[in-house]
Amino acid sequence: MTRPLLEIRGVETFYGHNQALHGVDLDVREGEIVTMIGANGAGKSTLMMTICGVNKATRGSIHFDGTPIHLIPPHEIIRLGISLSPEGRRIFPRMTVFENLQLGTAAIGPAHFDEDVQKIFALFPILERRQSQRAGTLSGGEQQMLAIGRALMGRPRLLLLDEPSLGLAPLIARQIFDTLKELNKNRGLTVFLVEQNANHALKLAAKGHVLVNGRITLSGTGEELLTHPDVKAAYLGGGAR
Amino acid sequence: MDYLAQQLINGLTLGSIYGLIAIGYTMVYGIIGMINFAHGDVFMVGSFVSLICILLFGITGSTDIVIGIGILMIVAVIAMAISGVYGWTIERLAYRPLRGSFRLAPLITAIGVSIFLQNFVQETQGARVKPLQALFAGGFTLHEGTEFTVRITYMQILIVLLTIALMAGFSLLISRTSLGRAQRACEQDLKMTQLLGIDVDRTISMTFVIGAMLAAVAGLMYLLYYGVIDFFIGFSAGVKAFTAAVLGGIGSLPGAMIGGVLIGLIEVLFAAYFSSEYKDVAAFSMLIIVLIFMPQGLLGRPEIEKV
Ligand SMILES: Nc1ncnc2c1ncn2[C@@H]1O[C@H](COP(=O)(O)OP(=O)(O)OP(=O)(O)O)[C@@H](O)[C@H]1O
Ligand SMILES: [Mg+2]
């Protein structure tokens, strides 16, 4: 079997003396959607930030397409072909929607901008209508679309999404998951997704992992996890019913 | 009335100089939240480089005005280049190693750098004031009053026009280029900017370089306008430009420009109607008043969010 696109081995991450990740192992293969679910404070965002190099792994290694990325600064990691749509969206509120999308190409240069921005507008038509509006004035769902659009503008080989459905109406969340599925099918986009909305996220995924207190306690196909009693009880809210 | 009109012209000229310096304070503050107290001394270095170049090129009061202005533009470019190197070096050596340490640390090194630059120029150039003979002394008479004549000198026109051109170019840089976008992104969310693949260290370096370049042109203008400089001019001009940045709303670029003009006007009007001995006091009191009653300034955001 070929080497995975993203290969995480024994990663431990600390905040001061508090250990947030206790040896995480995880693979994401080219063309896959991989989902990780976990409760508040499990360490999901920490893992995302560790992949991107904002938090440094104290132990363990992370390889992207064979390159050891746990040793290099964030902007260099991103330039290798990783985009993140972070927790809380983090769009630039005092810039226009259009400028936010322009910033999305910072890692690759503006050569494909015109072509790609049309694709984003086709995916999220509302962004086209709001393009000269300040991003901070968008609704939460629109901001989430912008964050994902901005991440896609970087033509990533690996798209990292930290709770893309957070705070969204179920309909909008579903729309975003459908979009991801489509991008994965039609363009072969590789996605690593972190979610609390376990139901949607696991349906989408080829593989799923459960993170508890900084450790992966359960792994399997999306289907397997959806029907696993522990997952049902803890994350799908269906255990008791 | 005529007297007032004259003061307004003078204030506008002086305010242009302060506005150009103020941009450097406000940009650096906007992005990394520190006051670069050595900025006034970079302005002073720019002024000295300009003086040396003018003497080397041999421009005098009798040089043809068109040729003279052409050469001054070359002087400005050289001063910008050399001051830019100073700005870059200061950030690299004195501030970057301290990023992420406690807030007061870079402030202390900033004061250290400021003292170093003053002593360096004092040692190498001497402590005495350096005069420059007046270049292109002429001007236009705008209004011939009975007791007072309103004039605008060629030099004032040059200063104001050059300032407008620089500010226009600078605004375009900030609003249209990818560097400007990266700078605004850094100002809003430094970490997210990194996560887009932008080298924020480089963006911060460029911010210092651009600020230093604008200050260098201000240094040239100051030299041309007053005709004397010494190693200490960076202090008072620096505090006034800093006041301008605070008055306009620290972090706001249009605020820095407007604040600069206002501080120039306040200083000139105070000198004209009250006391020219105490004109510096007027500007400094303004700083205190603004800090107490209007810390967010004219165009500043009430709460500057930092991530
Ligand atoms: N900057 C920080 N400083 C100290 N501790 C932190 C910091 N960020 C996160 N932590 C701690 O690390 C642990 C993991 O946090 P993390 O944000 O990764 O959780 P999460 O799984 O993303 O949670 P959520 O679903 O609520 O977003 C938590 O215990 C949290 O308190
Ligand atoms: Mg999180």
PDB file of N, CA, C and O in Angstrom, chain B residues 123-168:
ATOM      1  N   GLU B 123      28.008  60.815  17.881  1.00  0.00           N
ATOM      2  CA  GLU B 123      29.425  60.482  17.805  1.00  0.00           C
ATOM      3  C   GLU B 123      29.983  60.677  16.397  1.00  0.00           C
ATOM      4  O   GLU B 123      31.070  61.208  16.204  1.00  0.00           O
ATOM      5  N   THR B 124      29.226  60.191  15.401  1.00  0.00           N
ATOM      6  CA  THR B 124      29.770  60.194  14.047  1.00  0.00           C
ATOM      7  C   THR B 124      29.578  61.534  13.346  1.00  0.00           C
ATOM      8  O   THR B 124      30.387  61.902  12.495  1.00  0.00           O
ATOM      9  N   GLN B 125      28.534  62.263  13.697  1.00  0.00           N
ATOM     10  CA  GLN B 125      28.250  63.519  12.994  1.00  0.00           C
ATOM     11  C   GLN B 125      28.509  64.754  13.854  1.00  0.00           C
ATOM     12  O   GLN B 125      28.444  65.874  13.355  1.00  0.00           O
ATOM     13  N   GLY B 126      28.757  64.543  15.120  1.00  0.00           N
ATOM     14  CA  GLY B 126      28.968  65.687  16.001  1.00  0.00           C
ATOM     15  C   GLY B 126      27.671  66.136  16.632  1.00  0.00           C
ATOM     16  O   GLY B 126      26.590  65.867  16.110  1.00  0.00           O
ATOM     17  N   ALA B 127      27.801  66.812  17.767  1.00  0.00           N
ATOM     18  CA  ALA B 127      26.618  67.187  18.532  1.00  0.00           C
ATOM     19  C   ALA B 127      26.038  68.523  18.094  1.00  0.00           C
ATOM     20  O   ALA B 127      24.909  68.855  18.421  1.00  0.00           O
ATOM     21  N   ARG B 128      26.834  69.312  17.376  1.00  0.00           N
ATOM     22  CA  ARG B 128      26.332  70.647  17.034  1.00  0.00           C
ATOM     23  C   ARG B 128      25.234  70.590  15.978  1.00  0.00           C
ATOM     24  O   ARG B 128      25.161  69.658  15.198  1.00  0.00           O
ATOM     25  N   VAL B 129      24.397  71.633  15.931  1.00  0.00           N
ATOM     26  CA  VAL B 129      23.342  71.655  14.922  1.00  0.00           C
ATOM     27  C   VAL B 129      23.973  71.817  13.543  1.00  0.00           C
ATOM     28  O   VAL B 129      25.014  72.467  13.390  1.00  0.00           O
ATOM     29  N   LYS B 130      23.356  71.162  12.568  1.00  0.00           N
ATOM     30  CA  LYS B 130      23.861  71.189  11.197  1.00  0.00           C
ATOM     31  C   LYS B 130      22.956  72.086  10.367  1.00  0.00           C
ATOM     32  O   LYS B 130      21.772  71.789  10.198  1.00  0.00           O
ATOM     33  N   PRO B 131      23.507  73.159   9.835  1.00  0.00           N
ATOM     34  CA  PRO B 131      22.679  74.030   9.012  1.00  0.00           C
ATOM     35  C   PRO B 131      22.716  73.618   7.550  1.00  0.00           C
ATOM     36  O   PRO B 131      23.652  72.988   7.085  1.00  0.00           O
ATOM     37  N   LEU B 132      21.656  73.979   6.856  1.00  0.00           N
ATOM     38  CA  LEU B 132      21.624  73.794   5.396  1.00  0.00           C
ATOM     39  C   LEU B 132      21.104  75.103   4.836  1.00  0.00           C
ATOM     40  O   LEU B 132      20.084  75.617   5.299  1.00  0.00           O
ATOM     41  N   GLN B 133      21.800  75.630   3.821  1.00  0.00           N
ATOM     42  CA  GLN B 133      21.299  76.892   3.270  1.00  0.00           C
ATOM     43  C   GLN B 133      19.963  76.653   2.587  1.00  0.00           C
ATOM     44  O   GLN B 133      19.686  75.567   2.102  1.00  0.00           O
ATOM     45  N   ALA B 134      19.140  77.711   2.579  1.00  0.00           N
ATOM     46  CA  ALA B 134      17.792  77.570   2.029  1.00  0.00           C
ATOM     47  C   ALA B 134      17.863  77.251   0.539  1.00  0.00           C
ATOM     48  O   ALA B 134      18.621  77.871  -0.203  1.00  0.00           O
ATOM     49  N   LEU B 135      17.092  76.229   0.128  1.00  0.00           N
ATOM     50  CA  LEU B 135      17.008  75.891  -1.285  1.00  0.00           C
ATOM     51  C   LEU B 135      15.699  76.443  -1.840  1.00  0.00           C
ATOM     52  O   LEU B 135      14.714  76.511  -1.134  1.00  0.00           O
ATOM     53  N   PHE B 136      15.702  76.813  -3.084  1.00  0.00           N
ATOM     54  CA  PHE B 136      14.537  77.408  -3.771  1.00  0.00           C
ATOM     55  C   PHE B 136      13.736  78.305  -2.833  1.00  0.00           C
ATOM     56  O   PHE B 136      12.660  77.934  -2.367  1.00  0.00           O
ATOM     57  N   ALA B 137      14.283  79.472  -2.592  1.00  0.00           N
ATOM     58  CA  ALA B 137      13.700  80.331  -1.565  1.00  0.00           C
ATOM     59  C   ALA B 137      12.392  80.986  -1.983  1.00  0.00           C
ATOM     60  O   ALA B 137      11.659  81.478  -1.138  1.00  0.00           O
ATOM     61  N   GLY B 138      12.046  80.989  -3.257  1.00  0.00           N
ATOM     62  CA  GLY B 138      10.889  81.756  -3.719  1.00  0.00           C
ATOM     63  C   GLY B 138       9.557  81.200  -3.287  1.00  0.00           C
ATOM     64  O   GLY B 138       9.465  80.238  -2.530  1.00  0.00           O
ATOM     65  N   GLY B 139       8.497  81.840  -3.772  1.00  0.00           N
ATOM     66  CA  GLY B 139       7.164  81.367  -3.461  1.00  0.00           C
ATOM     67  C   GLY B 139       6.136  82.199  -4.179  1.00  0.00           C
ATOM     68  O   GLY B 139       6.476  83.039  -5.016  1.00  0.00           O
ATOM     69  N   PHE B 140       4.867  81.921  -3.891  1.00  0.00           N
ATOM     70  CA  PHE B 140       3.775  82.700  -4.479  1.00  0.00           C
ATOM     71  C   PHE B 140       3.156  83.576  -3.403  1.00  0.00           C
ATOM     72  O   PHE B 140       3.007  83.149  -2.263  1.00  0.00           O
ATOM     73  N   THR B 141       2.767  84.770  -3.805  1.00  0.00           N
ATOM     74  CA  THR B 141       1.998  85.596  -2.903  1.00  0.00           C
ATOM     75  C   THR B 141       0.530  85.317  -3.177  1.00  0.00           C
ATOM     76  O   THR B 141       0.054  85.477  -4.299  1.00  0.00           O
ATOM     77  N   LEU B 142      -0.163  84.868  -2.151  1.00  0.00           N
ATOM     78  CA  LEU B 142      -1.562  84.488  -2.363  1.00  0.00           C
ATOM     79  C   LEU B 142      -2.490  85.675  -2.163  1.00  0.00           C
ATOM     80  O   LEU B 142      -3.494  85.813  -2.844  1.00  0.00           O
ATOM     81  N   HIS B 143      -2.163  86.497  -1.183  1.00  0.00           N
ATOM     82  CA  HIS B 143      -3.044  87.626  -0.897  1.00  0.00           C
ATOM     83  C   HIS B 143      -2.228  88.756  -0.297  1.00  0.00           C
ATOM     84  O   HIS B 143      -1.520  88.570   0.685  1.00  0.00           O
ATOM     85  N   GLU B 144      -2.334  89.927  -0.914  1.00  0.00           N
ATOM     86  CA  GLU B 144      -1.585  91.086  -0.447  1.00  0.00           C
ATOM     87  C   GLU B 144      -2.482  91.877   0.490  1.00  0.00           C
ATOM     88  O   GLU B 144      -3.377  92.598   0.045  1.00  0.00           O
ATOM     89  N   GLY B 145      -2.313  91.688   1.798  1.00  0.00           N
ATOM     90  CA  GLY B 145      -3.137  92.431   2.747  1.00  0.00           C
ATOM     91  C   GLY B 145      -2.498  93.766   3.066  1.00  0.00           C
ATOM     92  O   GLY B 145      -1.383  94.062   2.625  1.00  0.00           O
ATOM     93  N   THR B 146      -3.226  94.590   3.850  1.00  0.00           N
ATOM     94  CA  THR B 146      -2.685  95.903   4.200  1.00  0.00           C
ATOM     95  C   THR B 146      -1.493  95.792   5.135  1.00  0.00           C
ATOM     96  O   THR B 146      -0.482  96.451   4.975  1.00  0.00           O
ATOM     97  N   GLU B 147      -1.615  94.893   6.128  1.00  0.00           N
ATOM     98  CA  GLU B 147      -0.501  94.780   7.058  1.00  0.00           C
ATOM     99  C   GLU B 147       0.176  93.423   7.000  1.00  0.00           C
ATOM    100  O   GLU B 147       1.264  93.241   7.531  1.00  0.00           O
ATOM    101  N   PHE B 148      -0.468  92.444   6.326  1.00  0.00           N
ATOM    102  CA  PHE B 148       0.114  91.108   6.306  1.00  0.00           C
ATOM    103  C   PHE B 148      -0.082  90.471   4.936  1.00  0.00           C
ATOM    104  O   PHE B 148      -1.149  90.582   4.325  1.00  0.00           O
ATOM    105  N   THR B 149       0.966  89.817   4.425  1.00  0.00           N
ATOM    106  CA  THR B 149       0.901  89.196   3.106  1.00  0.00           C
ATOM    107  C   THR B 149       0.934  87.680   3.261  1.00  0.00           C
ATOM    108  O   THR B 149       1.811  87.158   3.945  1.00  0.00           O
ATOM    109  N   VAL B 150      -0.041  87.016   2.653  1.00  0.00           N
ATOM    110  CA  VAL B 150      -0.083  85.566   2.744  1.00  0.00           C
ATOM    111  C   VAL B 150       0.761  84.969   1.633  1.00  0.00           C
ATOM    112  O   VAL B 150       0.538  85.248   0.457  1.00  0.00           O
ATOM    113  N   ARG B 151       1.737  84.162   2.025  1.00  0.00           N
ATOM    114  CA  ARG B 151       2.611  83.546   1.019  1.00  0.00           C
ATOM    115  C   ARG B 151       2.672  82.039   1.183  1.00  0.00           C
ATOM    116  O   ARG B 151       2.514  81.514   2.278  1.00  0.00           O
ATOM    117  N   ILE B 152       2.873  81.366   0.077  1.00  0.00           N
ATOM    118  CA  ILE B 152       3.176  79.938   0.160  1.00  0.00           C
ATOM    119  C   ILE B 152       4.486  79.740  -0.596  1.00  0.00           C
ATOM    120  O   ILE B 152       4.619  80.175  -1.748  1.00  0.00           O
ATOM    121  N   THR B 153       5.468  79.153   0.070  1.00  0.00           N
ATOM    122  CA  THR B 153       6.777  79.023  -0.573  1.00  0.00           C
ATOM    123  C   THR B 153       6.800  77.801  -1.482  1.00  0.00           C
ATOM    124  O   THR B 153       5.993  76.880  -1.334  1.00  0.00           O
ATOM    125  N   TYR B 154       7.738  77.795  -2.428  1.00  0.00           N
ATOM    126  CA  TYR B 154       7.898  76.618  -3.285  1.00  0.00           C
ATOM    127  C   TYR B 154       8.135  75.387  -2.432  1.00  0.00           C
ATOM    128  O   TYR B 154       7.660  74.284  -2.720  1.00  0.00           O
ATOM    129  N   MET B 155       8.901  75.585  -1.356  1.00  0.00           N
ATOM    130  CA  MET B 155       9.227  74.457  -0.500  1.00  0.00           C
ATOM    131  C   MET B 155       7.974  73.873   0.151  1.00  0.00           C
ATOM    132  O   MET B 155       7.819  72.659   0.245  1.00  0.00           O
ATOM    133  N   GLN B 156       7.075  74.783   0.588  1.00  0.00           N
ATOM    134  CA  GLN B 156       5.834  74.284   1.197  1.00  0.00           C
ATOM    135  C   GLN B 156       5.002  73.506   0.177  1.00  0.00           C
ATOM    136  O   GLN B 156       4.440  72.448   0.496  1.00  0.00           O
ATOM    137  N   ILE B 157       4.959  74.026  -1.036  1.00  0.00           N
ATOM    138  CA  ILE B 157       4.202  73.330  -2.079  1.00  0.00           C
ATOM    139  C   ILE B 157       4.809  71.956  -2.324  1.00  0.00           C
ATOM    140  O   ILE B 157       4.111  70.937  -2.395  1.00  0.00           O
ATOM    141  N   LEU B 158       6.141  71.937  -2.408  1.00  0.00           N
ATOM    142  CA  LEU B 158       6.827  70.670  -2.633  1.00  0.00           C
ATOM    143  C   LEU B 158       6.496  69.665  -1.531  1.00  0.00           C
ATOM    144  O   LEU B 158       6.175  68.496  -1.786  1.00  0.00           O
ATOM    145  N   ILE B 159       6.570  70.132  -0.282  1.00  0.00           N
ATOM    146  CA  ILE B 159       6.328  69.231   0.845  1.00  0.00           C
ATOM    147  C   ILE B 159       4.908  68.683   0.821  1.00  0.00           C
ATOM    148  O   ILE B 159       4.682  67.477   0.953  1.00  0.00           O
ATOM    149  N   VAL B 160       3.944  69.570   0.612  1.00  0.00           N
ATOM    150  CA  VAL B 160       2.553  69.113   0.652  1.00  0.00           C
ATOM    151  C   VAL B 160       2.256  68.185  -0.521  1.00  0.00           C
ATOM    152  O   VAL B 160       1.630  67.127  -0.351  1.00  0.00           O
ATOM    153  N   LEU B 161       2.732  68.552  -1.715  1.00  0.00           N
ATOM    154  CA  LEU B 161       2.461  67.698  -2.877  1.00  0.00           C
ATOM    155  C   LEU B 161       3.124  66.331  -2.730  1.00  0.00           C
ATOM    156  O   LEU B 161       2.520  65.291  -3.007  1.00  0.00           O
ATOM    157  N   LEU B 162       4.362  66.334  -2.274  1.00  0.00           N
ATOM    158  CA  LEU B 162       5.076  65.063  -2.115  1.00  0.00           C
ATOM    159  C   LEU B 162       4.368  64.192  -1.081  1.00  0.00           C
ATOM    160  O   LEU B 162       4.245  62.970  -1.247  1.00  0.00           O
ATOM    161  N   THR B 163       3.888  64.835  -0.004  1.00  0.00           N
ATOM    162  CA  THR B 163       3.165  64.072   1.015  1.00  0.00           C
ATOM    163  C   THR B 163       1.898  63.462   0.434  1.00  0.00           C
ATOM    164  O   THR B 163       1.602  62.279   0.658  1.00  0.00           O
ATOM    165  N   ILE B 164       1.161  64.263  -0.336  1.00  0.00           N
ATOM    166  CA  ILE B 164      -0.075  63.738  -0.927  1.00  0.00           C
ATOM    167  C   ILE B 164       0.256  62.563  -1.845  1.00  0.00           C
ATOM    168  O   ILE B 164      -0.401  61.509  -1.791  1.00  0.00           O
ATOM    169  N   ALA B 165       1.309  62.711  -2.647  1.00  0.00           N
ATOM    170  CA  ALA B 165       1.675  61.629  -3.563  1.00  0.00           C
ATOM    171  C   ALA B 165       2.056  60.361  -2.793  1.00  0.00           C
ATOM    172  O   ALA B 165       1.620  59.246  -3.113  1.00  0.00           O
ATOM    173  N   LEU B 166       2.869  60.542  -1.739  1.00  0.00           N
ATOM    174  CA  LEU B 166       3.293  59.372  -0.962  1.00  0.00           C
ATOM    175  C   LEU B 166       2.112  58.696  -0.279  1.00  0.00           C
ATOM    176  O   LEU B 166       2.017  57.472  -0.245  1.00  0.00           O
ATOM    177  N   MET B 167       1.221  59.508   0.268  1.00  0.00           N
ATOM    178  CA  MET B 167       0.090  58.915   0.973  1.00  0.00           C
ATOM    179  C   MET B 167      -0.841  58.211   0.000  1.00  0.00           C
ATOM    180  O   MET B 167      -1.400  57.156   0.322  1.00  0.00           O
ATOM    181  N   ALA B 168      -0.982  58.773  -1.194  1.00  0.00           N
ATOM    182  CA  ALA B 168      -1.821  58.110  -2.192  1.00  0.00           C
ATOM    183  C   ALA B 168      -1.192  56.772  -2.583  1.00  0.00           C
ATOM    184  O   ALA B 168      -1.868  55.735  -2.618  1.00  0.00           O
TER     185      ALA B 168
END
